Structures are given as C-alpha cells and as structure tokens.
Tab-separated table of C-alpha atoms and ligand atoms in Angstrom:
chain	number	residue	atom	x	y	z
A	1	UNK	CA	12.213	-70.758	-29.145
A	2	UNK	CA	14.830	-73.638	-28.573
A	3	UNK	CA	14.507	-74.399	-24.488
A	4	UNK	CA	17.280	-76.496	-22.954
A	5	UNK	CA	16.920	-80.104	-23.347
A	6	UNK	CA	15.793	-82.650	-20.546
A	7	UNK	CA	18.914	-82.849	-19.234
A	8	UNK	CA	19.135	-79.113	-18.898
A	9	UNK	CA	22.030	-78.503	-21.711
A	10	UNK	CA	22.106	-75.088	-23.579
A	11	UNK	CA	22.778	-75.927	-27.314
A	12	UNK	CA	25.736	-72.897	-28.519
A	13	UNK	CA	26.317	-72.654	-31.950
A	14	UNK	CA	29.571	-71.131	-33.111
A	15	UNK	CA	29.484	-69.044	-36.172
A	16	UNK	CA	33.252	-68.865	-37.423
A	17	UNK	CA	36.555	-71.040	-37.101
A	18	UNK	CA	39.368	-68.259	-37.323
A	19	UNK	CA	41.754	-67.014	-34.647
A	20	UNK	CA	39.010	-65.809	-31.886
A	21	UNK	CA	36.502	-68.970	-33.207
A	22	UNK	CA	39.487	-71.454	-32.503
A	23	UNK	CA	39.801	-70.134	-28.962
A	24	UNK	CA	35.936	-69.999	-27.952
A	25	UNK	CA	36.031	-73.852	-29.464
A	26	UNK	CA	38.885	-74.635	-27.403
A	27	UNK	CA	37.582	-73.540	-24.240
A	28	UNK	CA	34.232	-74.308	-24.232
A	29	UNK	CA	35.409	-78.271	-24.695
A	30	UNK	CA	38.271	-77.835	-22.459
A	31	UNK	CA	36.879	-75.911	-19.592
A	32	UNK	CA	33.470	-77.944	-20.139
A	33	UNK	CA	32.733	-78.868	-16.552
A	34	UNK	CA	34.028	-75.829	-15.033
A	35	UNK	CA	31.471	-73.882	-17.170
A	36	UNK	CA	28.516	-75.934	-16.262
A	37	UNK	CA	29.069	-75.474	-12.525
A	38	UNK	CA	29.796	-72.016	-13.430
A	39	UNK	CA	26.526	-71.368	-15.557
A	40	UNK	CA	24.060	-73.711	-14.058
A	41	UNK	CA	23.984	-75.883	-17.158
A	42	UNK	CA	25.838	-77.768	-19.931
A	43	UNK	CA	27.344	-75.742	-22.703
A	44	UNK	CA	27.249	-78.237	-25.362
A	45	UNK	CA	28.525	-77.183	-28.465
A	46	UNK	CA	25.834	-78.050	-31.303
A	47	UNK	CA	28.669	-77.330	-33.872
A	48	UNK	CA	30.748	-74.913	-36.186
A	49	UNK	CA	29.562	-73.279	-39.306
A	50	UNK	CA	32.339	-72.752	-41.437
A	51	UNK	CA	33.206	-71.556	-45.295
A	52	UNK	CA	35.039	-74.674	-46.343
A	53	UNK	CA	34.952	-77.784	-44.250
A	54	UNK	CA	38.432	-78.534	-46.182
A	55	UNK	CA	40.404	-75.339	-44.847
A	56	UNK	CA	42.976	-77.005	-42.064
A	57	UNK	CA	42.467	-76.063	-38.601
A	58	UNK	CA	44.067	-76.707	-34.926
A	59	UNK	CA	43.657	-80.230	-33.493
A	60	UNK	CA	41.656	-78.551	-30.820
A	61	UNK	CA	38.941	-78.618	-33.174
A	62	UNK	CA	36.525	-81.917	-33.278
A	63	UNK	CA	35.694	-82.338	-37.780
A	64	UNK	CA	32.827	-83.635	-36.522
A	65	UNK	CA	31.371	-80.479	-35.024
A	66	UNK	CA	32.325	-78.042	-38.385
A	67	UNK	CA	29.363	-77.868	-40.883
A	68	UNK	CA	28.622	-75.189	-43.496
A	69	UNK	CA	25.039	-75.031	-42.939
A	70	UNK	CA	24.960	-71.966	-40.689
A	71	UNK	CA	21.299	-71.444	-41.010
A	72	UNK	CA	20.230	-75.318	-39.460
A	73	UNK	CA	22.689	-74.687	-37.062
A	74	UNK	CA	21.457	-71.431	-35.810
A	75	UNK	CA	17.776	-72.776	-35.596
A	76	UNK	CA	18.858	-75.406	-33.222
A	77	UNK	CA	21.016	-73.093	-30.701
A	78	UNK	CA	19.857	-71.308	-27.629
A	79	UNK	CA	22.817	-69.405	-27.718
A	80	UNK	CA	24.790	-68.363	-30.896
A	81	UNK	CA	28.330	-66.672	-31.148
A	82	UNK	CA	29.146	-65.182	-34.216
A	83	UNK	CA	32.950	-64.383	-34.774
A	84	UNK	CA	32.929	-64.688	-38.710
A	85	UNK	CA	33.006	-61.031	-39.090
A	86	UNK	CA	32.399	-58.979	-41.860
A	87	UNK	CA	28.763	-57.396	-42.845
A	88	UNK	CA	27.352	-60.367	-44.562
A	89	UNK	CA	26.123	-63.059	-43.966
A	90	UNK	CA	26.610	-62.064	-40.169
A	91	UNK	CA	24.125	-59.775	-40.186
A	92	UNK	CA	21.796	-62.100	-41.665
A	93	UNK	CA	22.746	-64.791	-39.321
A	94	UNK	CA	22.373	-62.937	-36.221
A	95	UNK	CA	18.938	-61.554	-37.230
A	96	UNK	CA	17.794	-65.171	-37.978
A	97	UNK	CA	19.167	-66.404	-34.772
A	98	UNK	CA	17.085	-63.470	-32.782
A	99	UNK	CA	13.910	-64.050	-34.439
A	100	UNK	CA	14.411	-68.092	-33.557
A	101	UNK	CA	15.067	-67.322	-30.148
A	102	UNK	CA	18.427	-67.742	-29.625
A	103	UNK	CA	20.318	-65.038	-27.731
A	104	UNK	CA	23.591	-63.972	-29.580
A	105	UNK	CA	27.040	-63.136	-28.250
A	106	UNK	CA	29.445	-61.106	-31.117
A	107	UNK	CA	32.426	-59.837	-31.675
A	108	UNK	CA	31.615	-57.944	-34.439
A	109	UNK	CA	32.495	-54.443	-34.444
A	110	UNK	CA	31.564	-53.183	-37.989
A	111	UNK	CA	28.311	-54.537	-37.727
A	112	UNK	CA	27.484	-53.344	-34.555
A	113	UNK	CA	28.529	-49.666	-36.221
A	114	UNK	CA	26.582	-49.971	-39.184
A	115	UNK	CA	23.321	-51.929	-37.864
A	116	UNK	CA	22.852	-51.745	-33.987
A	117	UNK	CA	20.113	-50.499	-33.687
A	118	UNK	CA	18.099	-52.772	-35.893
A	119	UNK	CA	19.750	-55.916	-34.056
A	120	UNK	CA	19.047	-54.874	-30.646
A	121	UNK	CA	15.702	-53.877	-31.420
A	122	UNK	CA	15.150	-57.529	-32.760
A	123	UNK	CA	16.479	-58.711	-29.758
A	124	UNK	CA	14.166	-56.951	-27.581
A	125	UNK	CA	11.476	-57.965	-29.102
A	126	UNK	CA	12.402	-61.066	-29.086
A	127	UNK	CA	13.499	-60.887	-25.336
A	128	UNK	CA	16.805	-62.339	-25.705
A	129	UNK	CA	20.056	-61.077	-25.351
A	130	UNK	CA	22.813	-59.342	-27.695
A	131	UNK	CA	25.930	-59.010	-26.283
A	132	UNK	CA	29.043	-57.358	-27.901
A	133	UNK	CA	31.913	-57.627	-24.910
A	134	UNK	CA	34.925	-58.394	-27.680
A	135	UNK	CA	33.960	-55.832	-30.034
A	136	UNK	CA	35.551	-53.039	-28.145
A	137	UNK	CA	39.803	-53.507	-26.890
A	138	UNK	CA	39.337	-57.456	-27.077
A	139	UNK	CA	39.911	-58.836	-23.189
A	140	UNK	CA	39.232	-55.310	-21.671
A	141	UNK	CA	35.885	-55.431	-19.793
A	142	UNK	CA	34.755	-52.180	-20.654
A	143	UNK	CA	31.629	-52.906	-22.257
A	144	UNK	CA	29.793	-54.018	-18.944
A	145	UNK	CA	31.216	-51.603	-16.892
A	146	UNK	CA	29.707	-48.644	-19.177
A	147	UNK	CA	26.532	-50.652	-19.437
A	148	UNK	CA	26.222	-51.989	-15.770
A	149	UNK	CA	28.414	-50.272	-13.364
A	150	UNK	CA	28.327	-46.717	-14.315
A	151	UNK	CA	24.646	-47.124	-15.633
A	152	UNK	CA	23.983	-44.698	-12.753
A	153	UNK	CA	26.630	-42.330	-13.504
A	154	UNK	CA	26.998	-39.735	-16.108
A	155	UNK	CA	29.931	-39.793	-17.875
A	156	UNK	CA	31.585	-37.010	-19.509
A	157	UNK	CA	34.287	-38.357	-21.908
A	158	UNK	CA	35.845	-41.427	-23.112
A	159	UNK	CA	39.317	-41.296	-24.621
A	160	UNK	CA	40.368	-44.545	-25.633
A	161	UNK	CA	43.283	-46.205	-27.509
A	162	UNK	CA	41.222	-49.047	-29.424
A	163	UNK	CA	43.801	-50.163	-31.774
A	164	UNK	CA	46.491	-52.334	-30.822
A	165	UNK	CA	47.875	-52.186	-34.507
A	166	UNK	CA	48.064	-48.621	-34.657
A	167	UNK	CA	49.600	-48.172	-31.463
A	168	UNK	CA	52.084	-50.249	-31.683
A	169	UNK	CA	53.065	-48.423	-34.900
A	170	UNK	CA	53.336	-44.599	-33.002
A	171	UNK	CA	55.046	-46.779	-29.852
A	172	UNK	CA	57.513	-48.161	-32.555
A	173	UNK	CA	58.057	-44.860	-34.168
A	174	UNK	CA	58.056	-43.102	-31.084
A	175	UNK	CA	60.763	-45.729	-29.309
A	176	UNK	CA	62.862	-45.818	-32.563
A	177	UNK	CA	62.476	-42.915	-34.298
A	178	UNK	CA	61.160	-45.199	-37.140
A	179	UNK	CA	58.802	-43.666	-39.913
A	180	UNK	CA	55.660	-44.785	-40.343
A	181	UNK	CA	56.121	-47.301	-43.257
A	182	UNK	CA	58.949	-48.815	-41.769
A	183	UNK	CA	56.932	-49.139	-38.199
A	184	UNK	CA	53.595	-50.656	-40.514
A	185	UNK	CA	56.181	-53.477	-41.888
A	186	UNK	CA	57.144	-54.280	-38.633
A	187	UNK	CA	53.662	-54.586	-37.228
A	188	UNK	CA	52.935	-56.854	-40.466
A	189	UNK	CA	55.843	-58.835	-40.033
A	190	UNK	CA	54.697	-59.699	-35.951
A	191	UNK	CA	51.092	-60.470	-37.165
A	192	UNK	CA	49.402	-57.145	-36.026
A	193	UNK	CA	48.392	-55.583	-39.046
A	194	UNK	CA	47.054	-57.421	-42.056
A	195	UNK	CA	48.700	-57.266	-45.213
A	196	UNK	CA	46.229	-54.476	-45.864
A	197	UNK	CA	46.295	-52.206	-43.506
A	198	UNK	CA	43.678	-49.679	-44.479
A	199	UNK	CA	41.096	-50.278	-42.201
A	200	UNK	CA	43.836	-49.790	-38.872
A	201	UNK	CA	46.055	-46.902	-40.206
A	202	UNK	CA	43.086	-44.953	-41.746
A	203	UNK	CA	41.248	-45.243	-38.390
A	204	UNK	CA	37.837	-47.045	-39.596
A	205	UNK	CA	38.350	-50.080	-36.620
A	206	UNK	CA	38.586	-47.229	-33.675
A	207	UNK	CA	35.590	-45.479	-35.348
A	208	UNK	CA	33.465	-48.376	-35.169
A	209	UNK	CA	34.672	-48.338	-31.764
A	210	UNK	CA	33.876	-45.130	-31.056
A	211	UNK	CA	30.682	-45.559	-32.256
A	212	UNK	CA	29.743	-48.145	-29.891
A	213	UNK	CA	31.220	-46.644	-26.734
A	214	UNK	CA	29.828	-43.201	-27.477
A	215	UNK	CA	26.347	-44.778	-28.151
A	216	UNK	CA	26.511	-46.511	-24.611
A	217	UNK	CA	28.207	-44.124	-22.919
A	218	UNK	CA	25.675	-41.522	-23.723
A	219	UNK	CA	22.679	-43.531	-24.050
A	220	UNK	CA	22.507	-41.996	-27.897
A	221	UNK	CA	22.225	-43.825	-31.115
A	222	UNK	CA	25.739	-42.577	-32.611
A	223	UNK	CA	26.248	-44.342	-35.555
A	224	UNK	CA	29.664	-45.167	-38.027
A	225	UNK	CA	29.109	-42.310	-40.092
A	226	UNK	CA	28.700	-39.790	-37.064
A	227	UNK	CA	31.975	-40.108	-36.190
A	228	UNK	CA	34.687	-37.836	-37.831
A	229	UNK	CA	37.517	-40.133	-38.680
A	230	UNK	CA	41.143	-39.215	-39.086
A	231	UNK	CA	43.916	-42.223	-39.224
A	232	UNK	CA	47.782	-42.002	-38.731
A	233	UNK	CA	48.527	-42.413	-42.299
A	234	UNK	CA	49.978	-38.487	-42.339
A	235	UNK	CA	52.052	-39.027	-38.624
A	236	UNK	CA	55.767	-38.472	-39.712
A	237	UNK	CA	58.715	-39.073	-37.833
A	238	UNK	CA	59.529	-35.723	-37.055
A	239	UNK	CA	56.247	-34.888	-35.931
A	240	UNK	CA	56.914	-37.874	-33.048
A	241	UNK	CA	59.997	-36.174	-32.613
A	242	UNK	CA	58.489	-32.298	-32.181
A	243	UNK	CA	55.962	-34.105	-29.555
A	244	UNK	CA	58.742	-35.520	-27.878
A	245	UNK	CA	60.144	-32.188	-27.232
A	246	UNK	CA	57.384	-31.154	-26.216
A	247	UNK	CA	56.538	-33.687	-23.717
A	248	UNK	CA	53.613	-35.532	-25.182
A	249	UNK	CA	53.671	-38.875	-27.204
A	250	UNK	CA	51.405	-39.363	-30.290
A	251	UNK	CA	48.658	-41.394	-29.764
A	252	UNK	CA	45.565	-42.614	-31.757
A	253	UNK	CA	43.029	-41.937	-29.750
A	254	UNK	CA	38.508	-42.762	-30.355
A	255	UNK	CA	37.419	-39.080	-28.390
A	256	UNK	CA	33.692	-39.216	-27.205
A	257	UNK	CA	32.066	-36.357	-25.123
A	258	UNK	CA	29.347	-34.700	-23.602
A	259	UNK	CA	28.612	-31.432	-23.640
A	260	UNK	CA	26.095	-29.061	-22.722
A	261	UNK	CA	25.634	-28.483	-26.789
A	262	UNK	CA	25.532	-32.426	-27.059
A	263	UNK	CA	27.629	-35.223	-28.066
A	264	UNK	CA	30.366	-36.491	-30.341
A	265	UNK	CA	32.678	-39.307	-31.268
A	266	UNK	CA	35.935	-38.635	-33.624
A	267	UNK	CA	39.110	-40.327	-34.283
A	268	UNK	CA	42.220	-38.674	-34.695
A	269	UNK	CA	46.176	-38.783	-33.700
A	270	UNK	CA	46.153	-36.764	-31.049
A	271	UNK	CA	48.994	-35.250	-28.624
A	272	UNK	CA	49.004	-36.991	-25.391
A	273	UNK	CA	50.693	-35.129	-22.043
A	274	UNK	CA	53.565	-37.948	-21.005
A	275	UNK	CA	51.802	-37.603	-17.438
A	276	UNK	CA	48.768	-38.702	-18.964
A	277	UNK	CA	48.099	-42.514	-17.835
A	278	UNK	CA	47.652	-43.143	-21.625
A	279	UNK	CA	50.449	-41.842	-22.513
A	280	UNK	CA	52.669	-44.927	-21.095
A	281	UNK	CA	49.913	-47.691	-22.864
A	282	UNK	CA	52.585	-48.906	-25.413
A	283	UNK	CA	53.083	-51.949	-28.032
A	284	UNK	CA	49.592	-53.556	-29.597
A	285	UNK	CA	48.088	-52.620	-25.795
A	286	UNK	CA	44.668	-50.921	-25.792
A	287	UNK	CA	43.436	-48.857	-22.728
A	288	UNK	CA	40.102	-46.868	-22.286
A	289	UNK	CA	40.135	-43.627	-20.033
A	290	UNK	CA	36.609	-43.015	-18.728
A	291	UNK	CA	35.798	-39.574	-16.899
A	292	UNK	CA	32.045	-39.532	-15.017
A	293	UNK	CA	30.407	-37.365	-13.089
A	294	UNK	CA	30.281	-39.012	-9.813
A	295	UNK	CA	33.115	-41.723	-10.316
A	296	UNK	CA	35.935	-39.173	-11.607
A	297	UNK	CA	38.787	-41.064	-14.041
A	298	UNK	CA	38.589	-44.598	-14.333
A	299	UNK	CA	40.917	-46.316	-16.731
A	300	UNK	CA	40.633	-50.206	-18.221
A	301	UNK	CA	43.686	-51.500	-19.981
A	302	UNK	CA	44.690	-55.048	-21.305
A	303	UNK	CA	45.433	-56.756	-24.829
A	304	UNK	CA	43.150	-55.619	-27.499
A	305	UNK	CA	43.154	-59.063	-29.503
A	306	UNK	CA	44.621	-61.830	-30.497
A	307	UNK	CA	42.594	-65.179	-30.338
A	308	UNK	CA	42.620	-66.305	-26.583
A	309	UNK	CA	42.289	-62.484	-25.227
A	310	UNK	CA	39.392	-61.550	-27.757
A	311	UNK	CA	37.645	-65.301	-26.829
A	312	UNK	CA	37.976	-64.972	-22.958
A	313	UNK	CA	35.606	-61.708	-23.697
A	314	UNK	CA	32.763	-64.034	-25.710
A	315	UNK	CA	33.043	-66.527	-22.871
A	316	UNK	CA	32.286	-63.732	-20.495
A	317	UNK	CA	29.147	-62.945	-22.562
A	318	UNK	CA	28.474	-66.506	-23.145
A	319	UNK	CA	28.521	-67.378	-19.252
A	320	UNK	CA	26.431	-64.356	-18.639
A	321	UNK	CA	23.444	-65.162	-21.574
A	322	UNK	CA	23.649	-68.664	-20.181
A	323	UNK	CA	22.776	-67.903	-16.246
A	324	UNK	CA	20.062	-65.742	-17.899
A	325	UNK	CA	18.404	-68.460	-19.696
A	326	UNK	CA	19.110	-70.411	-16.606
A	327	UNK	CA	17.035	-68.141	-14.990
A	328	UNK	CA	14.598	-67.612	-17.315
A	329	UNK	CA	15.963	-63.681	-17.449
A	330	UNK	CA	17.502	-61.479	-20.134
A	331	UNK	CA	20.484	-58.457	-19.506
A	332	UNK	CA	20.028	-55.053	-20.487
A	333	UNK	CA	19.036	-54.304	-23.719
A	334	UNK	CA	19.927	-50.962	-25.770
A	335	UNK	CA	19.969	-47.927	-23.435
A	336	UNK	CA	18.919	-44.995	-26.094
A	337	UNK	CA	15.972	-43.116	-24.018
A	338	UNK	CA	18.588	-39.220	-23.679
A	339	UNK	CA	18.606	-39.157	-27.929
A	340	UNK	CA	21.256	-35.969	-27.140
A	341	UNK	CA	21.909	-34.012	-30.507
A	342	UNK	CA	24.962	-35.075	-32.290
A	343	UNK	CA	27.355	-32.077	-32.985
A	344	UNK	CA	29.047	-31.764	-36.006
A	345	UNK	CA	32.781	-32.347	-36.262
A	346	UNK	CA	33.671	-28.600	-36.617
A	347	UNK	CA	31.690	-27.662	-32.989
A	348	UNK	CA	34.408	-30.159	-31.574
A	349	UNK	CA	36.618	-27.865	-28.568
A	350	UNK	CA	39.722	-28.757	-28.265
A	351	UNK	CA	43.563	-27.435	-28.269
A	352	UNK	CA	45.770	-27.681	-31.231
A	353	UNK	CA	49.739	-27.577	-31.752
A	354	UNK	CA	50.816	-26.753	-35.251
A	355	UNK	CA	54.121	-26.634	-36.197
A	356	UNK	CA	55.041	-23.882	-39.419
A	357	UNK	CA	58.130	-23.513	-41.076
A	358	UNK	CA	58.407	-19.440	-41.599
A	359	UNK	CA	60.757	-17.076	-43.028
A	360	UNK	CA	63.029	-15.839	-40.110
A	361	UNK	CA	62.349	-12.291	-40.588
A	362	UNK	CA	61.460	-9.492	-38.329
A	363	UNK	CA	57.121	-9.148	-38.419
A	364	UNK	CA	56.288	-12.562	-38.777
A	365	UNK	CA	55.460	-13.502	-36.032
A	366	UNK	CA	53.178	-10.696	-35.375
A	367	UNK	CA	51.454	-11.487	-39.128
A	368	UNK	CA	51.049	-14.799	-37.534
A	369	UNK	CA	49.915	-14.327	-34.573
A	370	UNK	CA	47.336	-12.069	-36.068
A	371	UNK	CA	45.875	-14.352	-38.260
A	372	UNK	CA	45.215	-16.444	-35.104
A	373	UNK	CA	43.314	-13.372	-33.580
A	374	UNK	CA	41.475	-12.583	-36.706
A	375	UNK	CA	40.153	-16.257	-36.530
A	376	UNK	CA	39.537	-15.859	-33.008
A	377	UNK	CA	41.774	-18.574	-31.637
A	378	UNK	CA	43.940	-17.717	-28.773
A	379	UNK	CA	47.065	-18.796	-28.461
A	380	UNK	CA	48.960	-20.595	-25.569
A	381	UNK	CA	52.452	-20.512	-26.049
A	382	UNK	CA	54.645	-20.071	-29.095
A	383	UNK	CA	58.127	-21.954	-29.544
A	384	UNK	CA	60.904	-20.725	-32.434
A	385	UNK	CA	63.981	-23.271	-33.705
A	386	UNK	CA	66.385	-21.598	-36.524
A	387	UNK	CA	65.999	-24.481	-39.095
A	388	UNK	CA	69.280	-25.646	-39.453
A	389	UNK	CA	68.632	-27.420	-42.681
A	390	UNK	CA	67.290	-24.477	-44.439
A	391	UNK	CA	68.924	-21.191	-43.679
A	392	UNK	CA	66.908	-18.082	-43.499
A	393	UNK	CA	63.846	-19.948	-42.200
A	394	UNK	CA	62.922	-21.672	-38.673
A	395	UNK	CA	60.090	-23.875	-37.364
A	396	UNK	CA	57.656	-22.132	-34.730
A	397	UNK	CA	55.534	-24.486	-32.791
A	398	UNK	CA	51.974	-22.695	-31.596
A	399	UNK	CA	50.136	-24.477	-28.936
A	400	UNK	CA	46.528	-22.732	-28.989
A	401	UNK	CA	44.110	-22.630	-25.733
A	402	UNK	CA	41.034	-24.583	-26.304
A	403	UNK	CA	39.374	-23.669	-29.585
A	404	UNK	CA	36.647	-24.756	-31.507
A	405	UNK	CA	37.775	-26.966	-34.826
A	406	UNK	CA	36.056	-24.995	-37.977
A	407	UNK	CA	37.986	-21.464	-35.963
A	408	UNK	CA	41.313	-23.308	-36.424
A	409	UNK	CA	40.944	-25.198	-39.670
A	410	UNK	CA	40.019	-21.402	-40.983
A	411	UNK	CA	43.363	-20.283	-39.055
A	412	UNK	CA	45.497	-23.090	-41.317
A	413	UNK	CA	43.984	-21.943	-44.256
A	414	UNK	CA	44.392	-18.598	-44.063
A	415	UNK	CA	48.352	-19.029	-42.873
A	416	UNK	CA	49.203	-21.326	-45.957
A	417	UNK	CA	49.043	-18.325	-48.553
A	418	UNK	CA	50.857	-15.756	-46.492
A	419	UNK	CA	54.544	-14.866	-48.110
A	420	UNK	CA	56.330	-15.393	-45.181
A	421	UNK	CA	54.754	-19.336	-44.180
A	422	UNK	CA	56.727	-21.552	-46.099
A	423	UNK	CA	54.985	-24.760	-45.203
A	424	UNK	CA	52.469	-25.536	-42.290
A	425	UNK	CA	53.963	-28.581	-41.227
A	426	UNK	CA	51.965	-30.281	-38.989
A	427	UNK	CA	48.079	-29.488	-36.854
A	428	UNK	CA	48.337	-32.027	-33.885
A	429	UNK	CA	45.371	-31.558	-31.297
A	430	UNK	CA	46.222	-31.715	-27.481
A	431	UNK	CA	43.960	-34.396	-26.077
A	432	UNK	CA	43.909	-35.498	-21.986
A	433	UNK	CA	45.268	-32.624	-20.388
B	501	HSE	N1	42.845	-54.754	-35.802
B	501	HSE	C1	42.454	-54.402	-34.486
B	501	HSE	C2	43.625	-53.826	-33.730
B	501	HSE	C3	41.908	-55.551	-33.682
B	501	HSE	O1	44.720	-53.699	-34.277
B	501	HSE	O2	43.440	-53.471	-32.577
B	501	HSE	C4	40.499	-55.888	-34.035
B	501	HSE	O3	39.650	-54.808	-33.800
C-alpha cells in the first residue's frame, strides 16, 4: 500500500481530463495550500491519465502532469479519482487501484449501478475507501447525508429529480408550451443534453441514480436492472397542458420506497402537486425529497452538473479520504446488512390520472367507470371537456385513489377496445401528494 511520503504528501492520481476532470485539476493546484491545512497533508497531484496526450485542453492544466499510462499512475497514488466514465476501463482501474491500496473517489454513476457491490466489497477488504458523492445531482450533498446523518433514521421514500437535462426539458415545455423535440433542441443547443440524448430522455441516468440512493437509503443491494424505468420520450405538450389544469407540473422523478411488502426504485414522469416543494425545482436544477421516520421531509437541492459543481462534490470526497489516511482511518463502507425483498414493478401503489378521449354519449361513463370497478381500482374524481376539435366526442380526465400498478395497467387495457373509447390519451401517475 502506497503510505505518504516523508514529507507527509498524499500522492492523487486523476483518472480523466473532461469537463468535471478539468475542474478537480484546477482546484486541487489552485486551492493547494488551503487543502493541506484543510486535510492535514499535501495533495500533490502525481498526474493525469488521459486518452490522447494531443487532445487540447484549458491552460489550467500543467502537459507535464497528463500521461496515458493509467495503470503506473494508479500504482503510485494513495488516493485515485476517476471521472473518465463509462464501464471500461474504469472499472478495471478502480479495482486495480483498491487492490494497490489506494482509496478511490468517483463520479461514476453507471458503474456504481452495474458493479457496486463488487467494488465496495474490494474496498473493504482492502480497508480503504470508495466514495461516490458526484454520482448522484452533482454539487448536492445527498450522498453523506443518507449515509452519515440519517444512518440512524429510517427512511421511507426518496423522490428525487436527478436529471438536470430532463428537467429542464418539462420546465421548458411546461413555461412555453413547447413540445418535447423542440424543448430537447433547446437543451442541446445550451449544452445540457448531448447530441444523443438517449440515455437522459429515456431515463437510464436517473435509474442509475435510483439505484444508488435506493441501495443506501434502504441498506439493500438494488441494482440497475431492479429499477423499472420509464423516460419522457412519450410527454406531449398537451399532456403539460392537462396537468396544468389540473394543478400539477410534470416532472421526472427516480421514486424509491419502503414498504411493509419491501422495497423499490422506478423512474417515471410523474404528476407533481404545484404545492409540492418539487414542483417549483425548474431549469437543469436537481433536488432530492427525503421522507424518514424520525426526521419527517427533508429536501437537498442545487445544480446537478456541469464541471465546477460536479468537481466541488469529488473534492468533498477527496478532503474526506485524505483526513482518513491522515488518521490512519477509513469511512463507512457499504451498508447492506436489512437485504429487504425487492418488489416487482407491478406491486408499486400509487395514484394515476389518465386522460381518454370518449364518445359523448349517454352510458359511457358508467361503461367506464365500470371497467375501473371490475379491475378493482377506485376512482377519485372524474373531469369531462366537449372536445372542441372533434365533435361528438370529449376528453374525461380520471384521477384514481391509490392503486396498485398491474390493477391499472389491466384497467387501460381493457378500456382501449371498448366502442365508445376512442383513444386513451395519456396514464400520468400522481407522485408527492
Ligand atoms: N446528464 C445528466 C443530467 C448529468 O442531465 O443531469 C450527469 O448525470
């Protein structure tokens, strides 16, 4: 294991030169003596792997620290930050770097999804750290506080907006009454989404998200492919409209709860009450709603990334792994010890607007409303609008009480072949009220 040098410097290797890389780089020479009176010890910065050491970069950036040797470089650290991204070679590098001794600070939310558990158990038996701060909202601390300060809590649900990209598209849409392609362009055109946006709009970066959190939060292994994932791709404008009107805003929201049954982690647009605190987290901003046992509703908001945000998160973890070593301690490691059953997607409870378009004819209501009962889903209140667009017909919105997702998908089924539906238009759940 690499120990700190005579002088008492910590060696940090720096795995990645991109937009969050850049930042860490940039602070860790720039705030250099803050951070040693901070930590206890010199961060010096044993160098930068990188793919091509002829790729231009900010000035910030000493040439003489960038090398594509990641593997020396990781032998040599006591403290490695990976912010490369992607599967591979990270996962490989960060592996490496725990079984040298080096603890490891990422960002890295995909892997974390996909191969947790076989990190932090390396880690622990290596007894170093792995921390993962900037994988979850960027800047928003809400990694340690589900870790650390509600460690002796029990919380009960997490409903978090995760992705700054696809928020700011529903926020757009919503504000504009822009359609979703239009609102995607825009959030292209500011740097928000990348030129393909599949893994934002289709919901796979709040489901590795949700994946994390609902691991931590429940101290359960939940892994990628637990999580029932919806994205935004089918959100039209007049379903932001119909929401409007009935006050809630559209929101992408990572859902994880506990239940007596169990837990569960999904992804889906979801109808948000406008008194909801989330419901006012607009633009790329990402906010987590916590609710626990003891400590009630907490909320965590701030900017979900972007280079300096998403770096002032790794510095937090580096800081923290460096006082450790310092001290010849490690942080908590993986909390998994409840190992609650994971419920499938269809035991999720939750309530449900769905907006029809129906033949405006006496008796169709009540052939509506009893294909609701049949399925054993009550509902809440029922709204009717004479479509003027398409005479003889008119839109009913149902808002259900709380219902159990296989009882409802059953109910949309068995509505679409009835003579009288003309088109279900829309099944929105209610989330946060
Ligand atoms: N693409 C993500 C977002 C940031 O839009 O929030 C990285 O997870």
């Amino acid at each position: 294991m690499p120990t700190q040098d005579q002088q008492g410097a910590l060696q940090v290797a720096l795995l990645g030169c991109g937009v969050v890389g850049t930042q860490v780089a940039r602070i860790l020479l720039q705030e250099k003596d803050s951070l040693t009176r901070r930590v206890g010890a010199q961060l010096n910065v044993l160098g930068i792997a990188v793919r091509s050491l002829d790729t231009e970069r900010d000035a910030v950036i000493p040439r003489d620290l960038l090398t594509t040797d990641a593997h020396a470089l990781v032998e040599q650290a006591d403290i490695v930050v990976e912010v490369m991204g992607g599967i591979e070679p990270a996962r490989e590098l960060i592996d490496h770097a725990l079984r040298h001794g080096a603890s490891v600070v990422t960002a890295n939310k995909a892997l974390l999804a996909q191969h947790g558990p076989s990190l932090y158990e390396t880690a622990s038996h290596h007894e170093v750290d792995l921390s993962y701060e900037a994988a979850v909202a960027g800047a928003i601390p809400i990694i340690r506080p589900i870790r650390e300060s509600l460690a002796g809590d029990n919380i009960t649900r997490v409903l978090g907006i995760v992705n700054g990209t696809t928020n700011y598209v529903l926020d757009q849409m919503t504000r504009h009454n822009l359609d979703l392609d239009t609102a995607v362009r825009d959030a292209q055109r500011l740097g928000y989404a990348e030129a393909d946006p599949t893994a934002d709009v289709e919901g796979h970066d709040a489901a590795a998200k949700a994946a994390i959190l609902a691991s931590l939060a429940f101290h359960t292994r939940v892994a990628l492919d637990d999580v029932a994932c919806e994205g935004i791709t089918h959100v039209t404008a007049q379903d932001v409209a119909w929401a409007a009107r009935s006050g809630h805003v559209i929101k992408l929201l990572a859902i994880c709860e506990r239940t007596p049954a169990g837990v569960a982690a999904r992804v889906h647009p979801a109808l948000v009450p406008l008194s909801h605190p989330l419901a006012s987290v607009g633009d790329a901003f990402n906010a987590v709603f916590v609710e626990a046992e003891n400590a009630g509703p907490l909320m965590f908001y701030g900017q979900g990334a972007g280079g300096a945000p998403t770096a002032s998160a790794v510095m937090g973890d580096l800081v923290t792994a460096a006082r450790n070593r310092v001290l010849g301690a490690r942080g908590a490691g993986e909390s998994a010890a409840a190992n609650l059953t994971l419920l499938p997607s269809g035991e999720a409870l939750t309530r449900y607007q769905m907006r029809l378009s129906v033949l405006d004819q006496r008796g169709v209501l009540a052939q509506i409303a009893d294909v609701f009962a049949k399925h054993e889903v009550s509902i809440e209140t029922v709204t009717q609008a004479v479509r003027e667009d398409k005479p003889g017909y008119a839109y009913l919105v149902v808002a259900t009480h709380t219902s159990r997702e296989s009882a409802l998908a059953g109910t949309v089924e068995a509505l679409k072949p009835l003579a009288a539906v003309d088109e279900v238009m829309s099944v929105l759940r209610i989330e946060g009220s």
